[in-house]
Tab-separated table of C-alpha atoms and ligand atoms in Angstrom:
chain	number	residue	atom	x	y	z
A	1	MET	CA	131.945	238.052	104.376
A	2	LYS	CA	133.546	235.488	102.120
A	3	GLN	CA	131.399	234.265	99.246
A	4	PHE	CA	131.663	230.669	98.167
A	5	GLN	CA	131.013	230.724	94.454
A	6	ILE	CA	130.908	227.188	93.169
A	7	ALA	CA	130.091	227.847	89.509
A	8	GLU	CA	128.801	230.640	87.292
A	9	ASN	CA	125.867	232.323	89.067
A	10	THR	CA	125.967	229.670	91.808
A	11	TRP	CA	126.952	230.054	95.463
A	12	LYS	CA	127.002	227.998	98.605
A	13	ILE	CA	125.292	229.735	101.450
A	14	GLY	CA	124.822	228.254	104.860
A	15	THR	CA	125.865	228.106	108.405
A	16	ASN	CA	127.969	226.108	110.781
A	17	LEU	CA	126.213	224.787	113.842
A	18	GLY	CA	128.313	224.495	116.988
A	19	ASN	CA	128.461	221.695	119.493
A	20	GLU	CA	125.804	223.033	121.854
A	21	GLU	CA	122.997	220.853	120.539
A	22	LEU	CA	122.842	217.172	119.736
A	23	PHE	CA	122.253	216.470	116.042
A	24	GLU	CA	118.730	215.051	115.666
A	25	GLY	CA	118.536	215.479	119.443
A	26	ILE	CA	120.720	212.391	119.947
A	27	TRP	CA	124.143	212.525	118.229
A	28	PRO	CA	126.972	214.666	119.622
A	29	THR	CA	128.842	216.917	117.205
A	30	PRO	CA	131.863	218.169	119.158
A	31	ASP	CA	133.296	219.669	115.962
A	32	GLY	CA	129.943	221.064	114.863
A	33	VAL	CA	128.186	220.409	111.578
A	34	SER	CA	127.546	222.601	108.560
A	35	ILE	CA	124.128	223.160	107.036
A	36	ASN	CA	124.724	223.967	103.388
A	37	ALA	CA	122.204	225.510	101.038
A	38	TYR	CA	122.742	226.788	97.519
A	39	LEU	CA	121.741	229.822	95.488
A	40	ILE	CA	121.432	229.865	91.705
A	41	LYS	CA	120.733	233.153	89.993
A	42	GLU	CA	119.673	232.912	86.368
A	43	GLU	CA	116.481	234.348	84.861
A	44	LYS	CA	114.917	232.685	87.877
A	45	THR	CA	116.493	232.894	91.308
A	46	VAL	CA	116.531	229.606	93.157
A	47	LEU	CA	117.377	228.454	96.640
A	48	ILE	CA	118.169	224.771	97.044
A	49	ASP	CA	117.369	223.677	100.598
A	50	LEU	CA	117.116	225.893	103.629
A	51	VAL	CA	118.240	225.806	107.232
A	52	LYS	CA	116.916	224.961	110.682
A	53	LYS	CA	114.543	227.228	112.561
A	54	GLY	CA	115.991	230.385	114.038
A	55	ARG	CA	115.922	234.068	113.277
A	56	GLN	CA	119.727	234.184	113.390
A	57	PHE	CA	119.959	231.653	110.569
A	58	ILE	CA	117.546	233.514	108.313
A	59	ASP	CA	119.434	236.754	109.016
A	60	CYS	CA	122.692	235.030	108.127
A	61	TYR	CA	121.218	233.716	104.868
A	62	GLU	CA	119.843	237.129	104.013
A	63	ALA	CA	123.278	238.696	104.534
A	64	GLU	CA	124.915	236.076	102.323
A	65	LEU	CA	122.303	236.584	99.607
A	66	ASN	CA	122.598	240.368	99.829
A	67	ALA	CA	126.330	240.052	99.215
A	68	VAL	CA	125.564	238.718	95.729
A	69	GLY	CA	122.679	241.086	95.060
A	70	VAL	CA	119.781	238.856	96.062
A	71	SER	CA	117.276	238.977	98.897
A	72	LEU	CA	115.139	236.226	100.380
A	73	LYS	CA	112.195	238.430	99.372
A	74	ASN	CA	112.922	237.945	95.680
A	75	ILE	CA	113.731	234.258	95.530
A	76	ASP	CA	111.489	232.741	92.855
A	77	TYR	CA	111.843	229.070	93.629
A	78	LEU	CA	112.730	227.021	96.690
A	79	ILE	CA	113.766	223.453	95.957
A	80	LEU	CA	113.347	221.169	98.946
A	81	ASN	CA	115.424	218.069	98.440
A	82	HIS	CA	114.534	216.806	101.909
A	83	MET	CA	112.008	217.679	104.592
A	84	GLU	CA	114.020	217.054	107.754
A	85	PRO	CA	113.900	220.239	109.830
A	86	ASP	CA	117.660	220.805	109.772
A	87	HIS	CA	116.967	221.875	106.152
A	88	THR	CA	113.422	223.208	106.420
A	89	GLY	CA	112.954	224.584	109.953
A	90	ALA	CA	113.157	228.180	108.695
A	91	MET	CA	110.230	227.673	106.261
A	92	GLY	CA	107.798	229.708	108.329
A	93	GLU	CA	110.104	232.710	108.570
A	94	LEU	CA	110.984	232.528	104.890
A	95	PHE	CA	107.331	232.365	103.907
A	96	LYS	CA	106.533	235.443	105.948
A	97	LEU	CA	109.207	237.324	104.000
A	98	ASN	CA	108.282	235.858	100.637
A	99	PRO	CA	104.696	234.536	100.471
A	100	SER	CA	104.746	234.141	96.690
A	101	LEU	CA	107.689	231.767	96.765
A	102	ARG	CA	107.115	228.608	94.697
A	103	ILE	CA	108.284	225.360	96.262
A	104	PHE	CA	109.400	222.270	94.390
A	105	CYS	CA	109.490	218.944	96.208
A	106	THR	CA	108.526	215.302	95.747
A	107	LYS	CA	104.977	214.014	96.069
A	108	LYS	CA	105.875	212.396	99.363
A	109	ALA	CA	107.259	215.673	100.692
A	110	ALA	CA	104.083	217.700	100.026
A	111	PRO	CA	101.970	216.273	102.884
A	112	MET	CA	104.964	216.620	105.194
A	113	LEU	CA	105.259	220.263	104.227
A	114	LYS	CA	101.654	220.719	105.256
A	115	ALA	CA	102.056	218.717	108.477
A	116	PHE	CA	105.259	220.415	109.606
A	117	TYR	CA	104.633	224.003	108.452
A	118	GLY	CA	100.993	224.241	107.336
A	119	ILE	CA	102.124	225.086	103.796
A	120	GLU	CA	100.127	223.687	100.884
A	121	GLU	CA	99.898	226.550	98.438
A	122	ASN	CA	102.481	227.369	95.776
A	123	VAL	CA	103.782	223.815	95.954
A	124	THR	CA	104.753	221.967	92.775
A	125	THR	CA	105.470	218.285	93.168
A	126	VAL	CA	108.031	216.717	90.862
A	127	SER	CA	108.804	213.167	89.892
A	128	ASP	CA	111.927	211.339	88.946
A	129	GLY	CA	113.562	212.869	85.861
A	130	GLU	CA	111.380	215.985	85.723
A	131	THR	CA	113.171	219.203	84.899
A	132	LEU	CA	112.972	222.853	85.815
A	133	ASP	CA	114.174	225.505	83.385
A	134	LEU	CA	115.804	228.497	85.074
A	135	GLY	CA	116.546	230.369	81.852
A	136	ASN	CA	119.958	231.182	80.347
A	137	GLY	CA	120.319	227.550	79.296
A	138	ARG	CA	120.234	226.325	82.896
A	139	VAL	CA	118.030	223.314	83.493
A	140	LEU	CA	117.769	221.311	86.694
A	141	THR	CA	116.735	217.652	86.793
A	142	PHE	CA	115.248	216.020	89.861
A	143	PHE	CA	116.133	212.496	90.921
A	144	GLU	CA	114.079	210.778	93.576
A	145	THR	CA	116.435	209.073	96.020
A	146	PRO	CA	114.087	207.701	98.687
A	147	ASN	CA	115.476	207.015	102.137
A	148	ILE	CA	118.681	208.943	101.681
A	149	HIS	CA	117.760	209.970	104.201
A	150	TRP	CA	113.946	210.136	104.536
A	151	PRO	CA	111.394	208.559	102.171
A	152	GLU	CA	110.625	211.844	100.403
A	153	THR	CA	114.219	212.739	99.582
A	154	MET	CA	115.411	213.742	96.136
A	155	MET	CA	118.589	215.137	94.641
A	156	THR	CA	118.861	217.961	92.138
A	157	TYR	CA	121.224	217.826	89.185
A	158	ASP	CA	122.376	220.888	87.313
A	159	ASN	CA	122.630	219.891	83.656
A	160	ARG	CA	124.730	222.874	82.590
A	161	GLU	CA	127.303	223.031	85.381
A	162	LYS	CA	127.200	219.291	86.139
A	163	ILE	CA	126.623	219.882	89.850
A	164	LEU	CA	124.845	217.300	91.968
A	165	PHE	CA	123.032	218.861	94.924
A	166	SER	CA	122.955	215.648	96.902
A	167	CYS	CA	121.350	216.734	100.182
A	168	ASP	CA	122.269	214.362	103.055
A	169	ALA	CA	124.078	211.918	100.771
A	170	PHE	CA	127.849	212.443	100.624
A	171	GLY	CA	127.590	214.530	103.782
A	172	SER	CA	129.401	214.433	107.103
A	173	TYR	CA	129.482	215.903	110.561
A	174	LYS	CA	132.059	218.619	111.314
A	175	ALA	CA	131.706	222.308	110.690
A	176	LEU	CA	133.493	223.728	107.674
A	177	PRO	CA	136.778	225.388	108.707
A	178	ASP	CA	136.812	229.193	108.653
A	179	GLY	CA	136.841	230.513	105.105
A	180	LYS	CA	136.832	227.050	103.529
A	181	ALA	CA	134.171	224.972	101.812
A	182	PHE	CA	135.853	223.072	98.957
A	183	ASP	CA	137.850	219.860	99.049
A	184	ASP	CA	140.904	221.557	97.517
A	185	GLU	CA	140.960	224.058	100.416
A	186	ILE	CA	140.886	221.439	103.166
A	187	SER	CA	144.224	220.515	104.763
A	188	GLU	CA	145.331	216.905	105.079
A	189	GLU	CA	144.692	216.945	108.814
A	190	GLU	CA	141.235	218.455	108.350
A	191	MET	CA	140.479	215.894	105.656
A	192	LYS	CA	141.311	213.064	108.072
A	193	ALA	CA	138.953	214.580	110.618
A	194	PHE	CA	136.222	214.862	107.969
A	195	GLN	CA	136.803	211.235	107.034
A	196	ALA	CA	136.274	210.124	110.638
A	197	GLU	CA	133.180	212.284	110.902
A	198	THR	CA	131.832	210.935	107.599
A	199	LEU	CA	132.018	207.428	109.030
A	200	ARG	CA	130.256	208.495	112.222
A	201	TYR	CA	127.586	210.445	110.310
A	202	TYR	CA	127.021	207.434	108.071
A	203	ALA	CA	126.808	204.985	110.987
A	204	ASN	CA	124.502	207.266	112.975
A	205	ILE	CA	121.982	208.408	110.402
A	206	VAL	CA	122.515	206.665	107.060
A	207	SER	CA	123.577	203.067	107.672
A	208	THR	CA	120.003	201.844	108.187
A	209	PHE	CA	119.316	202.840	104.588
A	210	THR	CA	122.390	201.341	102.972
A	211	PRO	CA	120.452	199.414	100.270
A	212	PHE	CA	118.895	202.732	99.244
A	213	VAL	CA	122.299	204.412	99.125
A	214	LEU	CA	123.484	201.635	96.830
A	215	ASN	CA	120.397	202.198	94.648
A	216	GLY	CA	121.143	205.907	94.604
A	217	LEU	CA	124.791	205.367	93.653
A	218	LYS	CA	123.670	203.124	90.808
A	219	LYS	CA	121.036	205.558	89.630
A	220	LEU	CA	123.485	208.471	89.550
A	221	SER	CA	126.366	206.536	88.027
A	222	SER	CA	125.486	207.528	84.473
A	223	LEU	CA	125.526	211.256	85.263
A	224	GLU	CA	128.526	213.370	84.460
A	225	ILE	CA	129.223	214.950	87.831
A	226	ARG	CA	131.760	217.741	88.083
A	227	ILE	CA	130.884	218.936	91.568
A	228	ILE	CA	129.120	217.258	94.491
A	229	ALA	CA	127.405	219.781	96.727
A	230	PRO	CA	125.929	218.064	99.810
A	231	SER	CA	123.855	219.635	102.562
A	232	HIS	CA	126.453	218.841	105.222
A	233	GLY	CA	130.215	219.033	104.961
A	234	ILE	CA	132.673	219.590	102.158
A	235	ILE	CA	131.823	220.619	98.587
A	236	TRP	CA	133.773	218.322	96.282
A	237	ARG	CA	134.884	220.220	93.189
A	238	GLU	CA	138.408	218.875	92.622
A	239	HIS	CA	137.968	215.211	93.491
A	240	PRO	CA	134.266	214.336	93.708
A	241	GLU	CA	135.278	210.720	93.180
A	242	THR	CA	136.829	210.786	96.678
A	243	ILE	CA	133.532	211.172	98.488
A	244	VAL	CA	131.827	208.712	96.119
A	245	GLY	CA	134.632	206.264	96.994
A	246	TRP	CA	134.137	206.870	100.724
A	247	TYR	CA	130.402	206.233	100.466
A	248	THR	CA	130.932	203.159	98.298
A	249	LYS	CA	133.276	201.789	100.952
A	250	LEU	CA	130.862	202.672	103.752
A	251	CYS	CA	128.067	200.822	101.944
A	252	GLY	CA	130.366	197.834	101.468
A	253	LEU	CA	130.987	197.627	105.218
A	254	ALA	CA	127.375	196.482	105.552
A	255	THR	CA	128.417	193.160	104.062
A	256	ARG	CA	131.802	192.721	105.654
A	257	GLY	CA	133.538	194.958	108.137
A	258	ASP	CA	137.225	195.723	108.151
A	259	CYS	CA	139.741	193.503	109.875
A	260	ARG	CA	139.225	194.968	113.318
A	261	ILE	CA	137.182	194.401	116.469
A	262	THR	CA	134.935	196.590	118.584
A	263	VAL	CA	134.799	195.582	122.236
A	264	ILE	CA	131.744	196.742	124.180
A	265	TRP	CA	131.613	195.952	127.846
A	266	SER	CA	129.831	196.633	131.076
A	267	SER	CA	130.307	195.233	134.536
A	268	MET	CA	128.321	195.422	137.745
A	269	TYR	CA	130.857	194.378	140.395
A	270	GLY	CA	134.079	193.900	138.437
A	271	ASN	CA	133.716	190.194	137.554
A	272	THR	CA	132.950	190.734	133.862
A	273	GLU	CA	135.609	193.459	133.847
A	274	SER	CA	138.121	190.964	135.200
A	275	MET	CA	137.569	188.745	132.136
A	276	LEU	CA	137.840	191.814	129.904
A	277	GLU	CA	141.507	192.099	130.889
A	278	THR	CA	142.136	188.585	129.592
A	279	VAL	CA	140.311	189.327	126.349
A	280	LEU	CA	142.203	192.580	125.688
A	281	LYS	CA	145.541	190.910	126.433
A	282	THR	CA	144.718	188.292	123.797
A	283	LEU	CA	143.795	190.989	121.254
A	284	ASP	CA	147.112	192.727	121.921
A	285	GLU	CA	149.062	189.493	121.551
A	286	GLU	CA	147.296	188.674	118.289
A	287	GLN	CA	147.910	192.210	116.979
A	288	ILE	CA	144.499	193.023	115.630
A	289	PRO	CA	143.241	196.644	115.702
A	290	TYR	CA	140.427	197.168	118.188
A	291	SER	CA	138.407	199.834	119.978
A	292	VAL	CA	136.933	199.556	123.466
A	293	TYR	CA	133.718	201.097	124.780
A	294	LYS	CA	132.420	200.902	128.307
A	295	VAL	CA	128.637	200.954	128.692
A	296	PRO	CA	126.817	202.959	129.941
A	297	ASN	CA	128.383	206.054	128.456
A	298	GLU	CA	125.682	207.749	126.416
A	299	PRO	CA	127.813	210.331	124.523
A	300	GLN	CA	130.101	207.540	123.332
A	301	ILE	CA	127.328	205.503	121.693
A	302	SER	CA	127.564	207.543	118.503
A	303	TYR	CA	131.277	206.610	118.240
A	304	LEU	CA	130.589	203.012	119.259
A	305	LEU	CA	128.192	202.637	116.313
A	306	ALA	CA	130.815	204.051	113.952
A	307	ASP	CA	133.410	201.556	115.148
A	308	CYS	CA	130.935	198.664	114.980
A	309	TRP	CA	130.087	199.672	111.404
A	310	ARG	CA	133.699	199.312	110.326
A	311	SER	CA	134.594	196.224	112.400
A	312	GLU	CA	133.980	192.685	111.283
A	313	GLY	CA	134.301	191.437	114.864
A	314	ILE	CA	132.312	192.484	117.898
A	315	ILE	CA	133.081	191.333	121.440
A	316	LEU	CA	130.446	191.886	124.083
A	317	GLY	CA	131.323	191.736	127.762
A	318	MET	CA	128.012	191.754	129.554
A	319	PRO	CA	126.706	190.384	132.833
A	320	THR	CA	123.274	188.859	133.174
A	321	TYR	CA	120.966	191.204	135.066
A	322	GLU	CA	117.798	189.679	136.525
A	323	TYR	CA	117.661	186.859	133.934
A	324	ARG	CA	118.235	189.217	131.026
A	325	MET	CA	120.834	191.491	129.470
A	326	PHE	CA	122.407	194.265	131.499
A	327	PRO	CA	119.893	197.065	130.678
A	328	PRO	CA	122.316	199.686	129.274
A	329	MET	CA	123.732	196.999	127.000
A	330	ALA	CA	120.204	196.183	125.771
A	331	HIS	CA	119.896	199.856	124.791
A	332	VAL	CA	123.165	199.668	122.833
A	333	LEU	CA	122.097	196.466	121.106
A	334	ASP	CA	118.812	198.099	120.149
A	335	LEU	CA	120.733	200.941	118.471
A	336	ILE	CA	123.015	198.452	116.734
A	337	ASP	CA	119.901	196.675	115.459
A	338	ARG	CA	118.362	199.944	114.252
A	339	SER	CA	121.633	200.808	112.502
A	340	HIS	CA	121.486	197.489	110.653
A	341	ILE	CA	124.990	196.456	111.682
A	342	LYS	CA	124.670	193.018	110.152
A	343	ASN	CA	126.907	190.106	109.199
A	344	ARG	CA	129.318	190.347	112.114
A	345	LEU	CA	131.313	187.728	114.004
A	346	VAL	CA	130.497	188.018	117.671
A	347	PHE	CA	131.831	186.647	120.929
A	348	ARG	CA	130.191	187.293	124.288
A	349	PHE	CA	131.384	186.724	127.797
A	350	GLY	CA	129.904	187.691	131.116
A	351	SER	CA	129.235	186.927	134.727
A	352	TYR	CA	125.948	185.949	136.357
A	353	GLY	CA	124.816	185.825	139.954
A	354	TRP	CA	122.366	182.962	140.223
A	355	SER	CA	121.240	182.279	136.677
A	356	GLY	CA	122.242	183.172	133.094
A	357	GLY	CA	119.823	184.643	130.554
A	358	ALA	CA	121.659	187.485	128.826
A	359	GLN	CA	122.560	185.337	125.830
A	360	LYS	CA	118.922	184.329	125.242
A	361	GLN	CA	117.819	187.962	125.054
A	362	LEU	CA	120.852	188.849	122.946
A	363	ASP	CA	119.898	186.124	120.465
A	364	GLU	CA	116.370	187.564	120.263
A	365	ILE	CA	117.501	191.158	119.756
A	366	THR	CA	120.017	190.243	117.072
A	367	SER	CA	117.906	187.620	115.293
A	368	LYS	CA	117.638	189.729	112.127
A	369	LEU	CA	121.269	190.838	112.022
A	370	ASN	CA	122.761	187.630	110.658
A	371	TRP	CA	125.410	187.578	113.368
A	372	THR	CA	127.599	184.510	113.733
A	373	PHE	CA	128.203	183.800	117.404
A	374	LEU	CA	131.178	181.964	118.768
A	375	ASN	CA	130.622	179.939	121.925
A	376	PRO	CA	129.796	182.350	124.743
A	377	VAL	CA	131.736	182.093	127.985
A	378	GLU	CA	129.485	182.641	130.971
A	379	PHE	CA	130.588	182.164	134.525
A	380	GLN	CA	129.005	182.404	137.940
A	381	GLY	CA	130.609	185.109	140.023
A	382	SER	CA	134.236	185.643	139.129
A	383	PRO	CA	135.978	183.997	136.147
A	384	LYS	CA	138.025	180.880	136.946
A	385	ASN	CA	141.136	179.780	135.088
A	386	GLU	CA	139.185	177.401	132.876
A	387	ASP	CA	136.810	180.242	131.944
A	388	ARG	CA	139.763	182.406	130.949
A	389	GLU	CA	141.232	179.587	128.889
A	390	LYS	CA	137.921	179.114	127.070
A	391	ALA	CA	137.667	182.867	126.409
A	392	VAL	CA	141.221	183.040	125.027
A	393	CYS	CA	140.422	180.114	122.749
A	394	GLU	CA	137.214	181.755	121.439
A	395	VAL	CA	138.895	185.139	120.928
A	396	LYS	CA	141.683	183.476	118.952
A	397	LYS	CA	139.072	181.686	116.835
A	398	LEU	CA	137.314	184.993	116.240
A	399	ILE	CA	140.538	186.680	115.145
A	400	SER	CA	141.451	183.796	112.891
A	401	GLU	CA	138.024	183.994	111.196
A	402	ILE	CA	138.309	187.760	110.764
A	403	LYS	CA	141.805	187.608	109.315
A	404	GLY	CA	140.854	184.752	107.006
A	405	GLY	CA	140.261	185.315	103.304
A	406	ARG	CA	141.741	188.793	103.203
A	407	ASN	CA	144.861	187.997	101.198
A	408	GLY	CA	147.110	189.751	103.683
A	409	GLU	CA	145.058	192.942	103.586
A	410	VAL	CA	145.963	194.999	106.647
A	411	THR	CA	143.676	197.429	108.414
A	412	PRO	CA	145.554	200.414	109.831
A	413	LYS	CA	145.584	200.601	113.615
A	414	GLU	CA	144.985	204.316	113.426
A	415	GLY	CA	142.970	206.175	110.818
A	416	TYR	CA	140.697	204.701	108.182
A	417	SER	CA	140.957	202.248	105.349
A	418	PHE	CA	138.903	204.303	102.925
B	1	FEO	FE1	120.409	216.757	107.051
B	1	FEO	FE2	118.185	214.085	107.033
B	1	FEO	O1	118.736	215.891	107.280
């Protein structure tokens, strides 16, 4: 078994989850996801974060600890940066093995620990800036970083080795490749895949909390950080500034997306789809990068959110269904709203049978997103030539607005601009 030593007396332990289960019960992870935890062995032996529920995971952790002369039975301290069960599900099993374990977590985490696992003894709550001395000159400092990703979240900073144990922040989907954990071990191709999966992870589970991520980045900016050790994904020991740059860019996309468009469409009998062809032809002629998603297609929603997060323009092709939005599209718009995909330029087109109404509901759903709508093009039944002309005109206006004010900045058609 390969050991991932990240500093003196410090190891990554952890497991890769496969693609069998949806992350958080909703998001697909076709390339898996890693759950990273960390072991520090000084005068005190400390585990930072844990793993989801499952005997196989505890057994795997025990084997990794044994390889460096430690057992779960003699861990002194467990630091819980975050209560979400992907990092705490194994609490019950660990406690059975080691009932005298002392837990450190934030004040907000303590009642959750009781509610989720019935644990309230041996718990020490810590506040922002409090420290924990492990002996041998090793002191950890805790930084409360609420809502990255739950309200009780904190990060742990290792003052001696300058390691930031950042929990969900700076994380990504995608399992770690065999035998690799550090950024300097990851190939260029793998790095590109991690970049894509960082965007999707951010858009799926972090984007809602972007103002808190910005607060966290500001709070941590004065720390000297040599290594970033997140709970998911790559450990950044050679270029930690890379992942900080990625997250800074991802936060910035909340204000203005890249020069690209995400097209989301659905059609009942092919009439809205017929107009889609006109819209896509215009996008091709105007040479702007775009992605297309047909709705419904539940597994694709995770990717749709990622593309919406990075696109300044959104085009919605959606028929009216019984005076309101086409129901699967309403579901997508609800997720877009929850993900706080704000400040976008939006054009909608769609067919109706006997009466419109989709736009009214769309306006209601997106009222807090600060979307700027171009004139919608709605048509009864199939689109006529004048409808197509209007749509082409609106799409060209949309593209012109998106391209404006970028000083010739070009967004790559493939890959990512961060
Ligand atoms: Fe990786 Fe919010 O848990």
